[in-house]
XYZ file of C-alpha atoms in Angstrom:
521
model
C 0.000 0.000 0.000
C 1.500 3.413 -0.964
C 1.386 6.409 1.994
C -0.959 8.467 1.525
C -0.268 11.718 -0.783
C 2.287 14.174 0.788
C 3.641 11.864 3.704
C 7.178 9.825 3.265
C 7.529 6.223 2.889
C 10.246 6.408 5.066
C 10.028 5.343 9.133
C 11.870 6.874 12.088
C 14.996 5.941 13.005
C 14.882 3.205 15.722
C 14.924 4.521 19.149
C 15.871 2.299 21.744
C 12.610 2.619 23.979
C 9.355 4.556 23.343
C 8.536 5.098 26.807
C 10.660 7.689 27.603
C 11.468 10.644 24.511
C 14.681 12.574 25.849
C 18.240 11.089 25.678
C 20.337 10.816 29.174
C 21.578 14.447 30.131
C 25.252 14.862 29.821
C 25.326 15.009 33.311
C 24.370 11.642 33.784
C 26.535 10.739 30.983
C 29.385 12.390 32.353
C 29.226 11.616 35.770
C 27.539 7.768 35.551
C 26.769 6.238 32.133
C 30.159 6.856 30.628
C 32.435 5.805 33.781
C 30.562 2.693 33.963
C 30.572 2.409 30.256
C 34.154 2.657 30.647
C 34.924 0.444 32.860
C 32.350 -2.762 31.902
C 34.477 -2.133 28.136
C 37.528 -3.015 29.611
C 36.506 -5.704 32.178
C 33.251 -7.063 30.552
C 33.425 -6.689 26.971
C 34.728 -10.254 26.241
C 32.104 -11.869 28.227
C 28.946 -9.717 26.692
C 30.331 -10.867 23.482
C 30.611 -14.694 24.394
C 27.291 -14.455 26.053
C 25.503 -13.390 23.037
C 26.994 -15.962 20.588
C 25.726 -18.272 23.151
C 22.129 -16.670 22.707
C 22.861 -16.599 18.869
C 23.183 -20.547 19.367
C 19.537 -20.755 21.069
C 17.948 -18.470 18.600
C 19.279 -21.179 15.989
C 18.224 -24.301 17.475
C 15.038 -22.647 18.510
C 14.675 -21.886 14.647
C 14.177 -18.159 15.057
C 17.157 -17.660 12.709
C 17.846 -19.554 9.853
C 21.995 -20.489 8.758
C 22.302 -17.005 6.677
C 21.378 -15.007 9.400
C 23.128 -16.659 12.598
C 26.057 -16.553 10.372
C 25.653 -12.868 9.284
C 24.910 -11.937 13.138
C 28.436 -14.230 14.447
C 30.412 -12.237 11.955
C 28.871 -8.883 13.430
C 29.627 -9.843 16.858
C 33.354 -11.147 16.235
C 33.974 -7.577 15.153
C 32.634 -5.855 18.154
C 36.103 -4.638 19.919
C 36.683 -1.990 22.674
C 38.076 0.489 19.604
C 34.867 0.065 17.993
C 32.695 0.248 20.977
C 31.998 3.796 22.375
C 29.504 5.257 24.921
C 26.889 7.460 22.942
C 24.043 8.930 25.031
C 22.199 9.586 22.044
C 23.295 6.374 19.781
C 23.463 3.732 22.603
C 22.349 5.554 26.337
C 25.957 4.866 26.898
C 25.204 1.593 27.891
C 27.273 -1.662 26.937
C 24.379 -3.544 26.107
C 22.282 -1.431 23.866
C 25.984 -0.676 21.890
C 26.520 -4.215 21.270
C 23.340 -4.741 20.103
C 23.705 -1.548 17.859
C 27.052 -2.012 16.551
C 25.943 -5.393 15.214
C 22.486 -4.208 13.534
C 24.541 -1.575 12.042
C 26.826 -3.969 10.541
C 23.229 -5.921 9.186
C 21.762 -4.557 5.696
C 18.862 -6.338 6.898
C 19.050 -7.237 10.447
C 16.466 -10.334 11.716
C 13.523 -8.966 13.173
C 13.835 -12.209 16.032
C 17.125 -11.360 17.162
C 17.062 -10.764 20.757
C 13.095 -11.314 21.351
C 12.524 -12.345 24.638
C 15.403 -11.468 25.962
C 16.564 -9.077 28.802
C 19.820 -7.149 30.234
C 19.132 -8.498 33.657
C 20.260 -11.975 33.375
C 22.491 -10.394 30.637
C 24.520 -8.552 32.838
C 24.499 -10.691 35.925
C 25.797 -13.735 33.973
C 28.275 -11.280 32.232
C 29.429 -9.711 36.053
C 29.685 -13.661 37.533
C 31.952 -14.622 34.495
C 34.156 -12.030 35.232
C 34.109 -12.294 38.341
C 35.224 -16.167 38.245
C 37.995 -15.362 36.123
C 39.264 -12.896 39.298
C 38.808 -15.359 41.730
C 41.174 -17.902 39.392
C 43.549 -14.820 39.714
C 43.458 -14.194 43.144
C 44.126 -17.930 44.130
C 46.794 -18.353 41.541
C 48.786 -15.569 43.756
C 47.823 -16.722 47.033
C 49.176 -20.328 45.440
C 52.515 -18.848 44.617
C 52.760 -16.891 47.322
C 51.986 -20.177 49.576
C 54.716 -21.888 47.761
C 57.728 -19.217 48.317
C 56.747 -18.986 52.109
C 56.735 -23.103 51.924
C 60.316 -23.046 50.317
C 61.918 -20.650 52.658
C 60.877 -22.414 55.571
C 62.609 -25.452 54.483
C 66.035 -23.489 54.987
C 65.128 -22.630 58.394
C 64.138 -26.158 60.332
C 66.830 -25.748 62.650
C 67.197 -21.747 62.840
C 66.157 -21.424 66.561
C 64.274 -17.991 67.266
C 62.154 -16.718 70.301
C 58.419 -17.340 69.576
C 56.272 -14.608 71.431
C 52.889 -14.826 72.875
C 51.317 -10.990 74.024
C 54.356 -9.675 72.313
C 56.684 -11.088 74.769
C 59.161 -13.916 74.755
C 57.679 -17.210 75.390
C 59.140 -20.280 73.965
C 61.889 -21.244 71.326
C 60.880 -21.675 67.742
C 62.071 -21.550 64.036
C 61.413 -19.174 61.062
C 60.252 -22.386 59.660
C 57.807 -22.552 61.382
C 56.499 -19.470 61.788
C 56.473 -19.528 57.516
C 54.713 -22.880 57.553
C 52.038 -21.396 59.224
C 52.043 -18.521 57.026
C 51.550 -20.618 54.147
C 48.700 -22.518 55.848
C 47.163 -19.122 56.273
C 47.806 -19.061 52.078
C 46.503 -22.052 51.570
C 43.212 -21.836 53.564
C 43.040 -18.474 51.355
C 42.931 -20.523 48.042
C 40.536 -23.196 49.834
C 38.021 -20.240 50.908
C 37.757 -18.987 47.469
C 37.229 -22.358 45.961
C 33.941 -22.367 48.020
C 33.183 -19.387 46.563
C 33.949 -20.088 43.214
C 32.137 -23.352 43.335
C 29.001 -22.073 45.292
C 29.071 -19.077 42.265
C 29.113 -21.744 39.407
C 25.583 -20.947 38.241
C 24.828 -19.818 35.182
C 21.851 -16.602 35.704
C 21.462 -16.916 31.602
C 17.589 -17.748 30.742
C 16.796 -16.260 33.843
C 15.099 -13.252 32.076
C 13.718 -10.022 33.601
C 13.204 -12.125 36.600
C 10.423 -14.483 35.718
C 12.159 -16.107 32.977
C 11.008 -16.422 29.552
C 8.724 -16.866 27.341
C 10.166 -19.214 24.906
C 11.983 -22.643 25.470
C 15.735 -21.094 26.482
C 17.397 -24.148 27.045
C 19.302 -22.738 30.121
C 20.926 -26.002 30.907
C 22.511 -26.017 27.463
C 23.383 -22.322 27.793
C 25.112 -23.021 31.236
C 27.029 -25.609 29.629
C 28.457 -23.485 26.806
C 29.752 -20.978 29.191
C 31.609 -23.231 31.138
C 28.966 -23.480 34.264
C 28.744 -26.349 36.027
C 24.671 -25.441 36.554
C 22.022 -23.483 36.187
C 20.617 -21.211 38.443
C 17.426 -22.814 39.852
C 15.590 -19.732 40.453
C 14.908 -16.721 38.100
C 14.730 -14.249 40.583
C 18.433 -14.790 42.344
C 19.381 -15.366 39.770
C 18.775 -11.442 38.569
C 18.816 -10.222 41.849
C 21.097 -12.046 44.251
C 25.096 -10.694 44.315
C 26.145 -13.180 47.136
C 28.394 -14.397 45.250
C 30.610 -10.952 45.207
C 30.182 -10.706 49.392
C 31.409 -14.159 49.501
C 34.555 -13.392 47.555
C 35.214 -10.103 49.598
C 34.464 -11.759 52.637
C 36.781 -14.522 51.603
C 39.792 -11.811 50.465
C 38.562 -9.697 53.564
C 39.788 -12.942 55.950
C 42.840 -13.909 54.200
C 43.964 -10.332 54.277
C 43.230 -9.667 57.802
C 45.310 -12.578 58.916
C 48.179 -11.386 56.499
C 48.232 -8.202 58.260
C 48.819 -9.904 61.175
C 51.457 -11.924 59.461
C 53.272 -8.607 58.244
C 52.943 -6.777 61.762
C 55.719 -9.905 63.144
C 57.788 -9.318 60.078
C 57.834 -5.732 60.991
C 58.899 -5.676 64.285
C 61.356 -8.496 63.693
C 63.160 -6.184 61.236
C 63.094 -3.506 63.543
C 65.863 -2.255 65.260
C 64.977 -3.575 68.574
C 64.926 -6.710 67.033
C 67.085 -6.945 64.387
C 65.990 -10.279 63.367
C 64.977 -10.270 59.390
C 66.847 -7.602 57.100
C 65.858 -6.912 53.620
C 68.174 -6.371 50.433
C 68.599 -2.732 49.765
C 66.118 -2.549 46.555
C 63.401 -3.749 49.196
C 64.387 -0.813 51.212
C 63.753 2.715 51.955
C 65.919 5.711 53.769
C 65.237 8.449 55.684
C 65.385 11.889 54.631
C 67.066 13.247 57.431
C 68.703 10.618 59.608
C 71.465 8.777 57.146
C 71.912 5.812 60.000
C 68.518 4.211 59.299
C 67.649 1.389 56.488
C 62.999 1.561 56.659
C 61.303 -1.605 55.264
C 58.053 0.731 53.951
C 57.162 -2.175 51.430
C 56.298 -4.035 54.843
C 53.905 -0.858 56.007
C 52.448 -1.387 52.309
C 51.785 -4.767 52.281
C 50.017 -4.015 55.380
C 48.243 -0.996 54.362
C 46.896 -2.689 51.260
C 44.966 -5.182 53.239
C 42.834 -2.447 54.795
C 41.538 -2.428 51.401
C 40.307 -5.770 51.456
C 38.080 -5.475 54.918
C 36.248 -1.630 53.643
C 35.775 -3.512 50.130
C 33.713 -6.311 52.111
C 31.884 -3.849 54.201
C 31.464 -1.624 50.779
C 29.905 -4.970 49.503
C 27.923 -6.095 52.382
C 26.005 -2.352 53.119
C 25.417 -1.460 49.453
C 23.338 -4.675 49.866
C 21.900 -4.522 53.189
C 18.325 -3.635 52.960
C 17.961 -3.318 49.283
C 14.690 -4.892 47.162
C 15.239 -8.547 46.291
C 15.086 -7.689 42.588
C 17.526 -6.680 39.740
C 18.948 -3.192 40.723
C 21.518 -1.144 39.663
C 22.341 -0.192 43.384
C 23.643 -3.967 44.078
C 24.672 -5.079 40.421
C 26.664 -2.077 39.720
C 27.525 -0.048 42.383
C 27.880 -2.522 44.845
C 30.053 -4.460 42.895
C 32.279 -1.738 41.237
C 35.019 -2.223 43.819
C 35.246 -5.462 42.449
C 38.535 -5.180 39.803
C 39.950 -2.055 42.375
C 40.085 -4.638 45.129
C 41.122 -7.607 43.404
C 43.877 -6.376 41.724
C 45.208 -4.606 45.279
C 44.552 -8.472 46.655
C 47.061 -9.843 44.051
C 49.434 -6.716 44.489
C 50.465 -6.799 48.266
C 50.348 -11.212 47.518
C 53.303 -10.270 44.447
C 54.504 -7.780 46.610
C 54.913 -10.416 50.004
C 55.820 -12.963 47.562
C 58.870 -11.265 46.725
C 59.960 -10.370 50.677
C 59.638 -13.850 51.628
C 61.620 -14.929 48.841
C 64.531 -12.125 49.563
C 64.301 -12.065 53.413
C 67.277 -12.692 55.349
C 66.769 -14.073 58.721
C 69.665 -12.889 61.037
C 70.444 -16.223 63.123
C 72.674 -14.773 65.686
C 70.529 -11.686 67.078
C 67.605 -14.913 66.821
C 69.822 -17.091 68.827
C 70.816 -14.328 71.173
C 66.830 -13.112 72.012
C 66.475 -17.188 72.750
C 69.405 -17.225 75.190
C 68.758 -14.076 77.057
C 64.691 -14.432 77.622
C 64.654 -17.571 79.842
C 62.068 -19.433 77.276
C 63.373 -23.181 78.785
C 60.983 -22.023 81.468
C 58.080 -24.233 80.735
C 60.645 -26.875 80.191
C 61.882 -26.222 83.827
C 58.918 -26.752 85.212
C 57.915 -29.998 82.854
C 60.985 -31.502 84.382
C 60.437 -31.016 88.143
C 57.031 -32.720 87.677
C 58.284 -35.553 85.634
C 61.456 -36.322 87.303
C 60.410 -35.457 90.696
C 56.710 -35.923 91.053
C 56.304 -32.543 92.327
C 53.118 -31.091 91.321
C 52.383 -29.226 87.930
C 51.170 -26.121 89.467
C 53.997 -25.816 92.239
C 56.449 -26.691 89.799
C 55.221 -23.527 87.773
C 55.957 -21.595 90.962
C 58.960 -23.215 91.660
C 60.487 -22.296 87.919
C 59.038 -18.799 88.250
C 60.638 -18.027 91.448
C 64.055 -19.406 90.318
C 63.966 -17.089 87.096
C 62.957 -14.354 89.139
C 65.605 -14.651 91.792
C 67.804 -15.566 89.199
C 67.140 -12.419 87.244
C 67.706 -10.297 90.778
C 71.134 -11.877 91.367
C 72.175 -10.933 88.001
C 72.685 -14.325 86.974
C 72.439 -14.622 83.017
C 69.892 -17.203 81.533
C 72.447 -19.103 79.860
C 74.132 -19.433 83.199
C 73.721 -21.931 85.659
C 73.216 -21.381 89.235
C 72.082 -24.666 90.929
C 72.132 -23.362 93.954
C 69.182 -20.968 93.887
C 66.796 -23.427 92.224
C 67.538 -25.901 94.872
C 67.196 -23.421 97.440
C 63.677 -22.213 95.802
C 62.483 -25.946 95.599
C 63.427 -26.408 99.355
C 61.063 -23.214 100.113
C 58.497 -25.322 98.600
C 58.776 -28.329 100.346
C 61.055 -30.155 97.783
C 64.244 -31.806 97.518
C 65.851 -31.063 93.885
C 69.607 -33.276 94.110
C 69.804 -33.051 89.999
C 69.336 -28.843 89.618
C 72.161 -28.074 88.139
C 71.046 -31.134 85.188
C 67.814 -29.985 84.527
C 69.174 -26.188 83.938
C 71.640 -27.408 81.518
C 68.459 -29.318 80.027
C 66.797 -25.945 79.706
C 69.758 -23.632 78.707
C 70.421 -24.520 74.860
C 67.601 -23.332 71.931
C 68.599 -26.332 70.087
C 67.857 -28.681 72.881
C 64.734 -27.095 73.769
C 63.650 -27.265 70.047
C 64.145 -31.007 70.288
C 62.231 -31.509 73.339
C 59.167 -30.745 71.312
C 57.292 -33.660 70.292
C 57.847 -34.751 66.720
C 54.497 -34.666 65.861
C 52.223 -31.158 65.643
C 54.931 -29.211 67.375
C 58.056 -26.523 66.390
C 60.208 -29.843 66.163
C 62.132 -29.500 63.043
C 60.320 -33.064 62.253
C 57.244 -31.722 63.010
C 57.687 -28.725 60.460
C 58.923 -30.792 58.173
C 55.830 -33.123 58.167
C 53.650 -29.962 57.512
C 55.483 -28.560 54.924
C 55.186 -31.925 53.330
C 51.183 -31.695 53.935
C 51.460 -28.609 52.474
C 53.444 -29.382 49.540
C 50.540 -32.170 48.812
C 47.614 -29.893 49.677
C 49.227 -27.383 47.212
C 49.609 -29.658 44.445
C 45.612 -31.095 44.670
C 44.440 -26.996 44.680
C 46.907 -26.213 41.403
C 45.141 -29.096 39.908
C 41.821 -28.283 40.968
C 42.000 -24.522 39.956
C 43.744 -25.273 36.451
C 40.926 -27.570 36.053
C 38.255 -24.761 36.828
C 40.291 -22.150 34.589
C 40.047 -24.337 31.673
C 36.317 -24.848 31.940
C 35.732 -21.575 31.975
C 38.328 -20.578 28.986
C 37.298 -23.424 26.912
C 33.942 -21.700 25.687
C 35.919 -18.337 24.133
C 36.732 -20.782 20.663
C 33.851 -23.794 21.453
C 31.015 -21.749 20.962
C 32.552 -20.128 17.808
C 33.067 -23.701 16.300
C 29.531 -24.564 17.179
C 28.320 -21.249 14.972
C 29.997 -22.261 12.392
C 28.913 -26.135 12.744
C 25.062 -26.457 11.178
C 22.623 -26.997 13.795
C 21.675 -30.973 13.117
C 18.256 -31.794 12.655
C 17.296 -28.297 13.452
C 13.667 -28.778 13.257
C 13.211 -31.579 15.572
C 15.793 -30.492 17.937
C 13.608 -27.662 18.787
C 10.484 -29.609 18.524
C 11.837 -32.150 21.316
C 12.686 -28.685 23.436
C 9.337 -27.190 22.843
C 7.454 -30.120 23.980
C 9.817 -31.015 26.692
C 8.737 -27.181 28.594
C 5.027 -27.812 28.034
């Protein structure tokens, strides 16, 4: 039918909504759309475009597309790049989603009228967010993994290294840099474990999901899940849209692990302090002072440290921009409650390359160790061990005993690495016991070595003791390598499988997507 005379056969240009008529003010372009814009190109872009190819494979099997087309649209969307892709409040909104989809119509002399029906950016965008997101986690345990290692291989060197161990900051029993490292790299290794849950608990696919409700026609969302490297589907529509657990999880899980670091970084800190003087660093580790030439700092210590502050406010940044909300989609907690998300990971896996390297250059200063273990009385437990088992005198008095010998020692001026007999048996007589052996069991107590080897050689600072954990630990690391190479390659694997599959003809097209009709009804 021809237009009636006077009017145009031609139609408007294609607006992306007719419900509202005005184009986002630059404000909101300037200080919103285009930031975020910005920042899902570089982080997200990838993952819209794998996403969609995935869709283009339902439309196909669905038959909403025929060969020409699907083929036509996978062509468009392998040429969507971040230097064609540009945020256009007038062209696009300056949103990611509405410029894909325009950049490949424009690319379409005649673009398919089905492309994209029944379809929605919620489920969109929150599969697009939790495939990033994945790929993160896989980075952040990949440094805690290394960083495990190194700590893992240093304590080997140091079995035998005796050094004061310190409970409420003061002296209390003889240990090894070994094994404070080995526990530092079981603090590493629980990090990697506690985002496995996370990642595993997160390995849902939201795609099908819709709006909220789901869809209309028969998305195969198993199928979808599969093709993005998912090990499921999310059950439910509506978390599936609306629920960002998954990013609280992970920055409660980098909020832990960094808090115990910290901790971790405070010893190494002191200990290369000058009232210490017990780890040094090499001099391109270290820092100088302005004004007084004498001093050699350790600031990449204080920056280790400061960086996992950042971990904690990014979990409570997380956690309150949820609190409270609607249990919907929202742009509250999909975007700005998650856009701390690549800021805080990538400060995660900074201060872990950053620690990595300080364990791996860190000199532990064996003499000043040995020296803090000789002058602190730390056999004193040992002391006390020995006048119960050797002379049946009981536990508690032979704590009392021990401490009143080291505190009249201490008054007389006697050194801990001496040996004055005479006051312990004098002490023990006090107490209504006979001691013939003192001046044995103080030469029992007096050497670090020896009171390193009365440990027990099993769950203990005896070197054999270490040693067994760091073999644990060499195991436990080798099973969590596996099992996160394993999850990085499921989730890689899609970026080329689903590109064969658009160029493979769908088989049996027609009754594939009969059999999936049916099968919904």
């Amino acid at each position: 039918m021809s237009p009636p005379e006077g009017q145009s056969a031609e139609l408007p240009p294609v607006r992306l909504s007719g419900r509202i008529a005005d184009d986002p003010s630059r404000l909101l372009h300037d200080e919103v759309l285009e930031p975020q814009f910005t920042y899902e190109v570089a982080a997200f872009l990838p993952w819209y475009v794998l996403v969609e190819k995935v869709l283009l494979l339902e439309h196909r099997r669905m038959a909403l597309l025929d060969a020409d087309q699907t083929r036509a649209l996978a062509v468009a969307l392998r040429a969507v790049t971040a230097g064609t892709t540009t945020a256009d409040r007038h062209e696009n909104l300056s949103d990611l989603a509405f410029a894909v989809e325009r950049q490949v119509t424009g690319r379409l002399q005649d673009p398919p009228a089905r492309w994209h029906v029944d379809r929605s950016r919620n489920d969109l965008q929150a599969c697009v967010q939790l495939l990033h997101g994945r790929a993160r986690m896989a980075a952040c345990a990949e440094a805690l993994l290394r960083c495990a290692e190194t700590a893992r291989r240093r304590a080997g060197a140091h079995l035998r290294t005796p050094m004061p161990g310190y409970t409420h900051l003061q002296p209390a029993q003889v240990v090894t840099p070994a094994f404070f490292l080995s526990a530092l790299a079981e603090c590493l290794i629980d990090g990697a474990s506690r985002l496995a849950d996370a990642y595993d608990r997160a390995d849902r696919c939201p795609l099908g999901a819709g709006a909220m409700a789901g869809g209309e026609l028969p998305w195969d969302r198993h199928t979808m899940a599969r093709h993005l490297g998912f090990a499921r589907s999310y059950a439910h529509p509506l978390s599936a849209v609306a629920s960002r657990g998954w990013v609280m999880e992970f920055a409660a899980a980098l909020s832990v692990t960094a808090t115990a670091l910290s901790r971790f970084v405070t010893d190494l800190m002191a200990w290369g302090g000058g009232a210490y003087g017990f780890l040094d660093l090499p001099d391109e580790l270290s820092g100088i002072s302005s004004a007084m030439p004498q001093k050699k700092n350790f600031p990449v210590l204080e920056r280790i440290r400061g960086r996992t502050a950042h971990l904690t406010s990014w979990y409570i940044d997380v956690a309150t921009s949820q609190r409270a909300t609607s249990f919907g989609n929202s742009v509250e907690v999909a975007k700005e409650g998650s856009s701390g998300l690549e800021g805080a990971t990538g400060t995660f896996c900074s201060l872990l390359r950053l620690l990595d390297v300080v364990l791996d250059r860190a000199t532990f200063v064996a003499p000043a160790m040995r020296e803090a273990c000789e002058g602190n009385h730390l056999g004193g437990m040992s002391l006390a061990n020995l006048l119960t088992l050797r002379h049946d005198i009981p536990w508690r008095r032979a704590q009392v005993i021990a401490g009143a010998y080291i505190t009249e020692a201490t008054r007389a001026g006697v050194p801990p690495e001496g040996l004055d007999a005479g006051v312990l048996t004098r002490v023990a007589a006090e107490h209504g016991h006979t001691v013939p052996d003192a001046a044995d069991l103080l030469a029992a107590v007096r050497d670090p070595e020896r009171l390193l080897l009365r440990k027990t050689p099993d769950g203990s600072a005896h070197p054999t003791a270490v040693e067994a954990v760091l073999a644990d630990q060499g195991a436990q690391l080798e099973r969590l390598r596996h099992d996160w190479r394993l999850r990085t390659e499921t989730a890689r694997a899609p970026l080329s499988a689903v590109d064969v599959l658009l160029d493979t003809p769908e088989p049996d097209l027609e009754s594939t997507c009969a059999t999936t009709t049916s099968s919904t009804r």
